[in-house]
CSV table of C-alpha atoms and ligand atoms in Angstrom, one decimal:
chain,number,residue,atom,x,y,z
A,371,UNK,CA,109.1,91.2,136.0
A,372,UNK,CA,111.8,92.7,133.6
A,373,UNK,CA,114.4,91.7,131.1
A,374,UNK,CA,116.5,94.5,130.2
A,375,UNK,CA,119.6,95.3,127.9
A,376,UNK,CA,122.4,97.4,128.5
A,377,UNK,CA,124.2,98.2,125.4
A,378,UNK,CA,126.5,101.2,126.9
A,379,UNK,CA,130.0,99.3,126.4
A,380,UNK,CA,129.3,98.4,123.0
A,381,UNK,CA,129.9,101.9,122.1
A,382,UNK,CA,132.8,103.9,121.7
A,383,UNK,CA,130.6,106.8,123.2
A,384,UNK,CA,130.3,104.6,126.4
A,385,UNK,CA,133.7,104.7,126.9
A,386,UNK,CA,135.1,101.4,125.0
A,387,UNK,CA,137.8,102.6,122.5
A,388,UNK,CA,136.7,99.3,120.6
A,389,UNK,CA,132.9,100.1,120.7
A,390,UNK,CA,131.0,101.3,117.5
A,391,UNK,CA,131.8,104.6,116.1
A,392,UNK,CA,129.3,107.4,116.6
A,393,UNK,CA,129.4,107.7,112.9
A,394,UNK,CA,128.4,104.2,112.4
A,395,UNK,CA,125.9,104.5,115.3
A,396,UNK,CA,124.2,107.2,113.5
A,397,UNK,CA,122.5,104.9,111.2
A,398,UNK,CA,120.9,103.0,113.5
A,399,UNK,CA,117.6,103.8,112.6
A,400,UNK,CA,118.2,102.9,109.2
A,401,UNK,CA,119.8,99.7,110.3
A,402,UNK,CA,116.7,98.9,112.4
A,403,UNK,CA,114.4,99.5,109.6
A,404,UNK,CA,116.0,97.2,107.4
A,405,UNK,CA,116.1,94.5,110.0
A,406,UNK,CA,112.3,94.9,111.0
A,407,UNK,CA,111.3,94.8,107.2
A,408,UNK,CA,113.3,91.6,106.5
A,409,UNK,CA,111.6,90.2,109.9
A,410,UNK,CA,108.1,91.6,108.7
A,411,UNK,CA,108.5,89.7,105.3
A,412,UNK,CA,109.4,86.5,106.9
A,413,UNK,CA,106.2,86.8,109.1
A,414,UNK,CA,104.0,87.7,106.4
A,415,UNK,CA,105.2,84.8,104.6
A,416,UNK,CA,104.3,82.6,107.3
A,417,UNK,CA,107.7,81.1,108.4
A,418,UNK,CA,108.2,82.6,111.9
A,419,UNK,CA,106.0,80.0,113.5
A,420,UNK,CA,108.0,80.0,116.6
A,421,UNK,CA,106.5,83.6,117.4
A,422,UNK,CA,103.0,82.0,117.2
A,423,UNK,CA,104.2,78.9,119.8
A,424,UNK,CA,103.2,80.8,123.0
A,425,UNK,CA,99.6,81.5,122.0
A,426,UNK,CA,99.2,77.6,121.5
A,427,UNK,CA,96.9,77.0,124.9
A,428,UNK,CA,95.1,73.9,123.6
A,429,UNK,CA,98.9,72.4,122.8
A,430,UNK,CA,100.0,73.4,126.1
A,431,UNK,CA,96.9,72.1,128.0
A,432,UNK,CA,97.5,68.7,126.0
A,433,UNK,CA,100.9,68.4,127.5
A,434,UNK,CA,100.3,69.2,130.8
A,435,UNK,CA,97.5,66.6,130.7
A,436,UNK,CA,99.9,64.1,129.7
A,437,UNK,CA,102.8,64.7,131.8
A,438,UNK,CA,100.2,64.5,134.7
A,439,UNK,CA,98.8,61.3,133.2
A,440,UNK,CA,102.2,59.6,133.3
A,441,UNK,CA,103.6,61.3,136.4
A,442,UNK,CA,104.5,58.4,139.1
A,443,UNK,CA,104.3,55.8,136.0
A,444,UNK,CA,108.0,56.4,135.2
A,445,UNK,CA,111.2,57.1,136.9
A,446,UNK,CA,113.3,57.7,133.7
A,447,UNK,CA,112.5,59.6,130.4
A,448,UNK,CA,115.2,59.1,127.4
A,449,UNK,CA,115.0,61.6,125.0
A,450,UNK,CA,116.3,60.8,121.8
A,451,UNK,CA,117.3,63.7,119.4
A,452,UNK,CA,120.0,65.9,118.2
A,453,UNK,CA,120.7,69.8,117.3
A,454,UNK,CA,117.5,71.7,117.6
A,455,UNK,CA,115.8,68.6,118.9
A,456,UNK,CA,117.6,68.0,122.1
A,457,UNK,CA,119.8,71.4,122.9
A,458,UNK,CA,116.5,73.1,124.1
A,459,UNK,CA,115.6,70.4,126.5
A,460,UNK,CA,119.2,70.4,127.9
A,461,UNK,CA,118.9,74.1,128.4
A,462,UNK,CA,115.4,74.1,129.9
A,463,UNK,CA,116.7,71.2,132.7
A,464,UNK,CA,119.2,73.1,133.9
A,465,UNK,CA,117.2,76.8,133.8
A,466,UNK,CA,114.2,75.3,135.2
A,467,UNK,CA,114.7,72.5,137.7
A,468,UNK,CA,117.1,72.5,140.6
A,469,UNK,CA,120.7,71.8,140.2
A,470,UNK,CA,121.5,68.0,140.2
A,471,UNK,CA,117.7,67.4,139.6
A,472,UNK,CA,118.5,63.5,137.9
A,473,UNK,CA,120.5,63.1,141.2
A,474,UNK,CA,118.0,63.6,143.7
A,475,UNK,CA,115.1,60.9,144.9
A,476,UNK,CA,111.8,60.8,143.5
A,477,UNK,CA,109.8,62.4,146.5
A,478,UNK,CA,112.5,65.3,145.9
A,479,UNK,CA,111.4,65.6,142.4
A,480,UNK,CA,108.3,65.5,143.1
A,481,UNK,CA,107.3,62.3,141.6
A,482,UNK,CA,108.6,63.7,138.0
A,483,UNK,CA,111.0,61.4,136.1
A,484,UNK,CA,114.3,61.7,135.6
A,485,UNK,CA,114.7,63.2,131.8
A,486,UNK,CA,117.9,62.0,130.2
A,487,UNK,CA,119.0,63.5,126.9
A,488,UNK,CA,120.6,61.5,124.7
A,489,UNK,CA,122.2,63.7,121.9
A,490,UNK,CA,124.3,61.7,120.1
A,491,UNK,CA,124.7,58.1,118.9
A,492,UNK,CA,128.0,57.2,120.3
A,493,UNK,CA,127.3,54.2,121.7
A,494,UNK,CA,129.0,55.0,125.0
A,495,UNK,CA,126.1,57.3,125.5
A,496,UNK,CA,123.3,55.0,124.0
A,497,UNK,CA,124.6,51.7,126.3
A,498,UNK,CA,125.5,53.8,129.2
A,499,UNK,CA,121.8,55.2,129.3
A,500,UNK,CA,120.2,51.8,128.3
A,501,UNK,CA,122.4,50.2,131.4
A,502,UNK,CA,121.2,53.1,133.8
A,503,UNK,CA,117.8,52.9,133.2
A,504,UNK,CA,115.0,50.0,134.2
A,505,UNK,CA,113.2,49.8,130.7
A,506,UNK,CA,110.2,48.8,132.8
A,507,UNK,CA,109.7,52.1,134.0
A,508,UNK,CA,111.2,54.1,131.4
A,509,UNK,CA,109.6,56.2,128.7
A,510,UNK,CA,111.3,57.3,125.4
A,511,UNK,CA,110.5,60.4,123.7
A,512,UNK,CA,112.1,60.4,120.1
A,513,UNK,CA,112.2,64.0,119.0
A,514,UNK,CA,112.8,64.7,115.2
A,515,UNK,CA,110.9,67.5,113.5
A,516,UNK,CA,111.8,65.9,110.0
A,517,UNK,CA,111.6,62.6,111.4
A,518,UNK,CA,114.8,61.4,109.2
A,519,UNK,CA,117.8,62.3,111.3
A,520,UNK,CA,120.3,59.5,111.0
A,521,UNK,CA,121.4,59.8,114.4
A,522,UNK,CA,118.1,59.9,116.2
A,523,UNK,CA,116.8,56.9,114.0
A,524,UNK,CA,119.9,55.2,114.8
A,525,UNK,CA,119.3,55.5,118.8
A,526,UNK,CA,115.7,54.8,118.1
A,527,UNK,CA,116.3,51.4,116.4
A,528,UNK,CA,118.6,50.2,118.9
A,529,UNK,CA,116.4,51.6,122.1
A,530,UNK,CA,113.0,49.8,120.6
A,531,UNK,CA,114.8,46.7,120.2
A,532,UNK,CA,115.6,46.5,123.7
A,533,UNK,CA,112.3,47.8,124.6
A,534,UNK,CA,110.5,44.7,122.9
A,535,UNK,CA,112.5,42.3,124.9
A,536,UNK,CA,111.1,44.2,128.1
A,537,UNK,CA,107.5,44.7,126.8
A,538,UNK,CA,106.9,42.6,123.8
A,539,UNK,CA,104.0,44.0,121.6
A,540,UNK,CA,103.2,46.5,124.1
A,541,UNK,CA,106.7,48.2,123.5
A,542,UNK,CA,104.4,51.4,121.7
A,543,UNK,CA,102.9,52.4,124.7
A,544,UNK,CA,106.0,53.5,126.1
A,545,UNK,CA,107.2,55.6,123.1
A,546,UNK,CA,106.2,59.2,122.3
A,547,UNK,CA,107.1,60.9,119.2
A,548,UNK,CA,107.5,64.6,118.8
A,549,UNK,CA,108.0,65.3,115.2
A,550,UNK,CA,106.2,66.9,111.7
A,551,UNK,CA,102.0,66.8,111.7
A,552,UNK,CA,102.3,65.5,108.4
A,553,UNK,CA,105.3,64.2,106.9
A,554,UNK,CA,108.5,61.9,107.9
A,555,UNK,CA,109.0,58.3,108.7
A,556,UNK,CA,108.6,59.0,112.4
A,557,UNK,CA,105.0,60.4,111.6
A,558,UNK,CA,104.6,57.4,109.1
A,559,UNK,CA,105.5,55.0,111.8
A,560,UNK,CA,103.4,56.6,114.4
A,561,UNK,CA,100.2,56.3,112.6
A,562,UNK,CA,100.9,52.8,111.4
A,563,UNK,CA,101.4,51.5,115.2
A,564,UNK,CA,99.1,54.1,116.8
A,565,UNK,CA,102.2,55.8,119.0
A,566,UNK,CA,101.3,59.1,120.9
A,567,UNK,CA,102.4,62.2,119.3
A,568,UNK,CA,103.1,65.4,119.8
A,569,UNK,CA,103.4,67.9,116.6
A,570,UNK,CA,106.1,70.6,115.7
A,571,UNK,CA,103.9,72.7,113.5
A,572,UNK,CA,105.7,72.6,109.7
A,573,UNK,CA,106.5,76.1,110.1
A,574,UNK,CA,108.5,75.9,113.2
A,575,UNK,CA,112.3,74.8,112.2
A,576,UNK,CA,114.4,72.6,114.4
A,577,UNK,CA,116.5,75.4,116.2
A,578,UNK,CA,113.5,77.6,116.5
A,579,UNK,CA,111.6,75.2,118.2
A,580,UNK,CA,112.5,75.2,121.9
A,581,UNK,CA,109.1,76.5,122.6
A,582,UNK,CA,107.0,73.8,120.9
A,583,UNK,CA,106.3,70.2,122.5
A,584,UNK,CA,110.5,69.8,121.4
A,585,UNK,CA,110.9,71.3,124.5
A,586,UNK,CA,107.9,71.7,126.1
A,587,UNK,CA,107.2,68.0,126.7
A,588,UNK,CA,110.6,67.2,128.5
A,589,UNK,CA,110.0,70.5,130.5
A,590,UNK,CA,106.6,69.4,131.3
A,591,UNK,CA,107.9,65.8,131.9
A,592,UNK,CA,110.5,67.4,134.5
A,593,UNK,CA,107.3,68.9,136.5
A,594,UNK,CA,108.4,72.7,135.2
A,595,UNK,CA,105.8,75.5,134.8
A,596,UNK,CA,105.7,75.5,130.9
A,597,UNK,CA,102.6,77.8,131.4
A,598,UNK,CA,105.0,80.7,132.6
A,599,UNK,CA,107.6,80.0,130.3
A,600,UNK,CA,105.3,80.6,127.0
A,601,UNK,CA,103.9,83.6,128.9
A,602,UNK,CA,107.2,85.2,129.6
A,603,UNK,CA,108.0,84.4,125.9
A,604,UNK,CA,104.8,85.8,124.5
A,605,UNK,CA,105.4,89.2,126.8
A,606,UNK,CA,108.8,89.3,124.9
A,607,UNK,CA,107.4,88.4,121.6
A,608,UNK,CA,105.5,91.4,122.0
A,609,UNK,CA,108.3,94.0,122.7
A,610,UNK,CA,110.7,92.5,119.8
A,611,UNK,CA,108.3,92.9,117.3
A,612,UNK,CA,108.2,96.9,117.9
A,613,UNK,CA,109.5,99.1,115.0
A,614,UNK,CA,111.4,101.4,117.8
A,615,UNK,CA,114.8,99.8,118.2
A,616,UNK,CA,114.7,101.2,121.4
A,617,UNK,CA,111.5,99.6,122.5
A,618,UNK,CA,112.6,96.3,120.9
A,619,UNK,CA,115.7,94.5,122.6
A,620,UNK,CA,116.5,91.7,119.9
A,621,UNK,CA,116.4,94.4,117.3
A,622,UNK,CA,118.9,96.7,119.4
A,623,UNK,CA,121.2,93.5,120.4
A,624,UNK,CA,121.2,92.5,116.7
A,625,UNK,CA,122.1,95.7,115.3
A,626,UNK,CA,124.9,96.1,117.9
A,627,UNK,CA,126.3,92.5,117.4
A,628,UNK,CA,126.2,93.1,113.4
A,629,UNK,CA,127.8,96.4,114.1
A,630,UNK,CA,130.5,95.0,116.0
A,631,UNK,CA,131.2,92.4,113.3
A,632,UNK,CA,131.1,94.5,110.2
A,633,UNK,CA,132.4,98.0,111.2
A,634,UNK,CA,134.6,97.1,114.4
A,635,UNK,CA,135.9,93.6,113.1
A,636,UNK,CA,134.4,91.7,115.9
A,637,UNK,CA,133.1,88.5,114.3
A,638,UNK,CA,132.9,86.4,117.5
A,639,UNK,CA,129.9,86.7,119.6
A,640,UNK,CA,130.4,85.4,122.9
A,641,UNK,CA,127.6,84.6,125.2
A,642,UNK,CA,128.6,84.3,128.7
A,643,UNK,CA,125.9,83.8,131.7
A,644,UNK,CA,127.2,84.5,134.7
A,645,UNK,CA,124.1,82.7,136.0
A,646,UNK,CA,124.8,78.8,136.2
A,647,UNK,CA,121.5,77.7,135.5
A,648,UNK,CA,121.3,79.5,132.5
A,649,UNK,CA,124.9,78.0,131.4
A,650,UNK,CA,123.0,75.5,128.9
A,651,UNK,CA,121.4,78.5,127.4
A,652,UNK,CA,125.0,79.3,125.8
A,653,UNK,CA,125.5,76.1,123.9
A,654,UNK,CA,121.9,76.3,122.6
A,655,UNK,CA,122.3,79.9,121.3
A,656,UNK,CA,125.5,78.7,119.6
A,657,UNK,CA,123.5,76.6,117.6
A,658,UNK,CA,120.9,78.9,116.8
A,659,UNK,CA,123.5,81.7,115.9
A,660,UNK,CA,125.7,79.7,113.7
A,661,UNK,CA,123.5,77.4,111.7
A,662,UNK,CA,121.3,80.4,111.2
A,663,UNK,CA,123.9,83.0,110.1
A,664,UNK,CA,126.6,81.1,108.6
A,665,UNK,CA,125.6,81.2,105.1
A,666,UNK,CA,126.5,82.2,101.3
A,667,UNK,CA,124.6,85.4,100.9
A,668,UNK,CA,123.5,86.2,97.4
A,669,UNK,CA,126.2,87.9,96.1
A,670,UNK,CA,128.5,84.7,96.8
A,671,UNK,CA,130.0,86.0,99.8
A,672,UNK,CA,130.7,83.9,102.7
A,673,UNK,CA,129.0,85.7,105.6
A,674,UNK,CA,128.4,85.0,109.7
A,675,UNK,CA,129.7,85.6,113.0
A,676,UNK,CA,130.9,82.7,114.9
A,677,UNK,CA,129.3,82.3,118.2
A,678,UNK,CA,131.0,81.1,121.1
A,679,UNK,CA,129.7,79.7,124.6
A,680,UNK,CA,131.2,81.0,127.9
A,681,UNK,CA,130.0,80.6,131.2
A,682,UNK,CA,131.0,82.9,134.5
A,683,UNK,CA,132.9,82.8,136.5
A,684,UNK,CA,134.3,79.3,135.5
A,685,UNK,CA,135.3,80.9,132.3
A,686,UNK,CA,137.7,83.6,134.3
A,687,UNK,CA,139.8,80.8,134.7
A,688,UNK,CA,139.7,79.7,131.1
A,689,UNK,CA,138.8,81.9,128.4
A,690,UNK,CA,138.6,85.4,129.6
A,691,UNK,CA,142.4,85.7,128.8
A,692,UNK,CA,142.1,85.3,125.5
A,693,UNK,CA,138.8,87.7,125.6
A,694,UNK,CA,141.3,90.0,127.1
A,695,UNK,CA,144.5,90.0,125.7
A,696,UNK,CA,144.0,87.9,122.6
A,697,UNK,CA,143.0,89.4,119.2
A,698,UNK,CA,140.7,92.3,119.5
A,699,UNK,CA,137.9,90.3,117.6
A,700,UNK,CA,135.2,89.4,120.1
A,701,UNK,CA,132.2,91.1,121.9
A,702,UNK,CA,130.7,89.5,124.9
A,703,UNK,CA,127.2,89.2,126.1
A,704,UNK,CA,126.7,88.7,129.6
A,705,UNK,CA,123.7,87.3,131.2
A,706,UNK,CA,123.0,88.4,134.8
A,707,UNK,CA,120.2,88.5,137.4
A,708,UNK,CA,119.1,91.5,139.3
A,709,UNK,CA,118.0,89.4,142.2
A,710,UNK,CA,120.1,86.6,143.4
A,711,UNK,CA,118.5,83.3,143.0
A,712,UNK,CA,119.1,82.4,147.0
A,713,UNK,CA,122.3,83.3,148.4
A,714,UNK,CA,124.6,82.3,151.8
A,715,UNK,CA,126.7,84.5,153.2
A,716,UNK,CA,130.4,83.2,153.5
A,717,UNK,CA,131.3,82.6,157.2
A,718,UNK,CA,134.2,83.4,158.6
A,719,UNK,CA,136.4,80.2,159.3
A,720,UNK,CA,139.9,82.0,159.1
A,721,UNK,CA,139.7,85.5,160.3
A,722,UNK,CA,143.2,85.7,160.7
A,723,UNK,CA,144.1,84.9,157.2
A,724,UNK,CA,143.7,87.8,155.0
A,725,UNK,CA,143.3,86.0,151.6
A,726,UNK,CA,140.4,84.5,153.1
A,727,UNK,CA,139.0,86.8,155.6
A,728,UNK,CA,137.9,89.5,152.9
A,729,UNK,CA,135.5,87.3,152.0
A,730,UNK,CA,133.6,86.7,155.1
A,731,UNK,CA,130.2,88.4,155.3
A,732,UNK,CA,129.7,88.7,151.9
A,733,UNK,CA,127.1,86.4,150.1
A,734,UNK,CA,128.3,83.8,147.5
A,735,UNK,CA,125.9,85.5,145.1
A,736,UNK,CA,127.8,88.8,146.0
A,737,UNK,CA,131.0,87.0,144.8
A,738,UNK,CA,129.4,86.0,141.6
A,739,UNK,CA,128.1,89.3,140.6
A,740,UNK,CA,130.9,91.2,141.8
A,741,UNK,CA,132.9,88.9,139.3
A,742,UNK,CA,130.8,89.6,136.3
A,743,UNK,CA,130.9,93.5,136.8
A,744,UNK,CA,134.4,93.2,137.0
A,745,UNK,CA,135.0,91.4,134.0
A,746,UNK,CA,133.1,93.8,132.1
A,747,UNK,CA,134.8,96.7,133.3
A,748,UNK,CA,138.1,94.8,132.9
A,749,UNK,CA,137.1,94.0,129.1
A,750,UNK,CA,136.1,98.0,128.7
A,751,UNK,CA,139.6,99.0,130.1
A,752,UNK,CA,141.3,96.9,127.4
A,753,UNK,CA,138.7,98.2,124.6
A,754,UNK,CA,136.8,95.3,124.4
A,755,UNK,CA,133.0,95.6,123.8
A,756,UNK,CA,130.2,94.0,126.0
A,757,UNK,CA,126.6,94.1,126.5
A,758,UNK,CA,124.5,93.0,129.5
A,759,UNK,CA,121.0,91.3,129.2
A,760,UNK,CA,119.3,91.2,132.8
A,761,UNK,CA,117.1,89.1,133.9
A,762,UNK,CA,114.9,90.2,137.0
A,763,UNK,CA,115.1,86.9,138.5
A,764,UNK,CA,115.5,83.3,137.7
A,765,UNK,CA,111.7,81.8,136.9
A,766,UNK,CA,110.2,80.4,133.7
A,767,UNK,CA,109.0,83.6,132.6
A,768,UNK,CA,112.2,85.1,132.5
A,769,UNK,CA,113.8,82.4,130.9
A,770,UNK,CA,111.0,81.9,128.3
A,771,UNK,CA,111.2,85.7,127.6
A,772,UNK,CA,115.1,85.3,127.0
A,773,UNK,CA,114.7,82.3,124.6
A,774,UNK,CA,112.1,84.4,122.9
A,775,UNK,CA,114.6,87.3,122.7
A,776,UNK,CA,117.6,85.3,121.0
A,777,UNK,CA,115.4,83.9,118.6
A,778,UNK,CA,114.1,87.0,117.3
A,779,UNK,CA,117.4,88.6,117.5
A,780,UNK,CA,118.9,85.7,115.0
A,781,UNK,CA,115.9,86.7,112.5
A,782,UNK,CA,116.9,90.4,112.7
A,783,UNK,CA,120.6,89.7,112.4
A,784,UNK,CA,119.9,87.5,109.2
A,785,UNK,CA,118.2,90.5,108.1
A,786,UNK,CA,121.0,92.6,108.6
A,787,UNK,CA,123.5,90.0,107.0
A,788,UNK,CA,120.9,89.5,104.0
A,789,UNK,CA,120.9,85.9,104.3
A,790,UNK,CA,117.9,83.4,105.1
A,791,UNK,CA,118.1,82.2,108.5
A,792,UNK,CA,115.9,79.2,108.4
A,793,UNK,CA,117.5,77.1,106.3
A,794,UNK,CA,121.1,74.7,106.4
A,795,UNK,CA,122.3,73.9,103.0
A,796,UNK,CA,125.5,73.5,104.5
A,797,UNK,CA,124.9,70.7,106.6
A,798,UNK,CA,123.5,68.4,103.6
A,799,UNK,CA,126.4,67.3,101.7
A,800,UNK,CA,128.1,65.8,104.9
A,801,UNK,CA,124.7,64.0,105.6
A,802,UNK,CA,124.9,62.7,102.1
A,803,UNK,CA,128.2,61.3,102.4
A,804,UNK,CA,127.4,59.7,105.6
A,805,UNK,CA,124.5,57.8,103.8
A,806,UNK,CA,126.8,56.8,101.0
A,807,UNK,CA,129.1,55.5,103.4
A,808,UNK,CA,126.5,53.3,105.1
A,809,UNK,CA,125.4,52.1,101.9
A,810,UNK,CA,122.1,54.2,101.5
A,811,UNK,CA,120.2,53.6,98.2
A,812,UNK,CA,120.3,56.3,95.8
A,813,UNK,CA,123.5,58.1,97.1
A,814,UNK,CA,125.8,56.0,94.6
A,815,UNK,CA,126.8,59.7,93.1
A,816,UNK,CA,127.9,60.8,96.6
A,817,UNK,CA,129.9,57.4,97.4
A,818,UNK,CA,131.8,58.5,94.2
A,819,UNK,CA,132.3,62.1,95.0
A,820,UNK,CA,133.3,61.1,98.5
A,821,UNK,CA,135.9,58.6,96.9
A,822,UNK,CA,137.1,61.5,94.5
A,823,UNK,CA,137.5,64.0,97.1
A,824,UNK,CA,139.5,61.5,99.4
A,825,UNK,CA,143.2,62.4,99.2
A,826,UNK,CA,145.4,59.6,97.6
A,827,UNK,CA,147.4,57.9,99.6
A,828,UNK,CA,150.7,59.5,98.6
A,829,UNK,CA,149.5,62.8,99.9
A,830,UNK,CA,148.3,61.9,103.2
A,831,UNK,CA,149.8,63.0,106.2
A,832,UNK,CA,149.2,61.0,109.2
A,833,UNK,CA,151.5,60.8,112.2
Y,2078,PA5,O1,118.1,73.5,113.1
Y,2078,PA5,C1,118.0,72.6,112.5
Y,2078,PA5,O2,116.9,72.5,111.9
Y,2078,PA5,C2,119.0,71.1,112.9
Y,2078,PA5,O3,119.7,71.7,113.9
Y,2078,PA5,C3,117.9,70.0,113.3
Y,2078,PA5,O4,117.3,70.5,114.6
Y,2078,PA5,C4,118.9,69.0,113.4
Y,2078,PA5,O5,119.2,68.7,112.4
Y,2078,PA5,C5,117.9,67.9,114.2
Y,2078,PA5,O6,116.9,67.4,113.0
Y,2078,PA5,P1,115.5,66.7,113.1
Y,2078,PA5,O7,114.7,67.6,114.3
Y,2078,PA5,O8,114.7,67.0,112.3
Y,2078,PA5,O9,115.8,65.5,113.7
């Protein structure tokens, strides 16, 4: 079982004219040492709690026992959460369960409930979901590390009110919270009402929480093998804490992304799985990379790459035109599989039609795989760099490894950019303005600032 990283086409020496130059690559050991030192300092400060999640055997056992206990009691689970509290569950559902799992009848799902992730307070989603499920047989998981996120609490209020109409005073039996062990309104409500909770360790931030109960609870409720997921993550954490960059795929990948950005003018970092089951890992990564690395550096400069999600082969008919002939400001990282996730030979149905007959006899997967290799080669021909992350096969072990890899890489990249990957001060002002617009107590100054920032009617341009 392996996960490999091919960086050949990130290098000018690998034959890609827009790749990292020999002179820049000559300093790779120094860059590795810088990134490792920053990573180690954070680890020693105790703030990289995501690295320790795979070792939480008791936590995993509790989640597995809970999932087994409720299996068969519920047809549906509504997961309420946003950002780091929802994207991981979405990625795990498509990575670990069969395509269309929520469309399958209960027996084909093994009796596990359908898990619906509501990651917005948009009423069409909230009301649409409530319309879809039978609340008598629905569990509601409220996922919020802080316990104070407006979108999630708004969803919770609406859904709880509906639950109370169905269950009366016993509604809390159908609620589960995933939140901080000590602080926040959800924790306080859970204590007061005896609501079942699972913890997000206080040193695990939202976008680094996919391997905590934030991702593991929904994954366990879907019947996924969370033990194998964590075992793959543990193996990758061991690789990704090596000092030598050749032994450490997260460090090596972070260095190439950073060098391509800062030395070769490639600030746009595309993650492009050519494995449909991994397509939702791309938006999960986008949040991780964007919210972690888009920062004001200590010297006041604005830094950070722009992540972009793509998926193959679909994006060959959408974004690849831009990647090939648009500005030379992108590096693409493909995610591929060494072993097909099952295959189907394409039958010969029109042997005399040349446009179709050449496909006959090949596997569907052979086509997908050929398209990935062809796209990488075409990009290289245009001087556009790319890297390839390859999983030996599609299973929970390799998915866990991939998630750990990308999280470690984010911390290494932060060390190279010289910023803190664990905070998100830039989203606070918008949150305070929202509170002010809704009349939240104590936000009078924000209300005044919002109004001062609002354009006067005379300067509006509305067409
Ligand atoms: O990564 C982060 O910290 C954020 O994106 C959070 O995940 C998001 O804001 C949701 O926060 P919470 O889990 O506290 O509701």
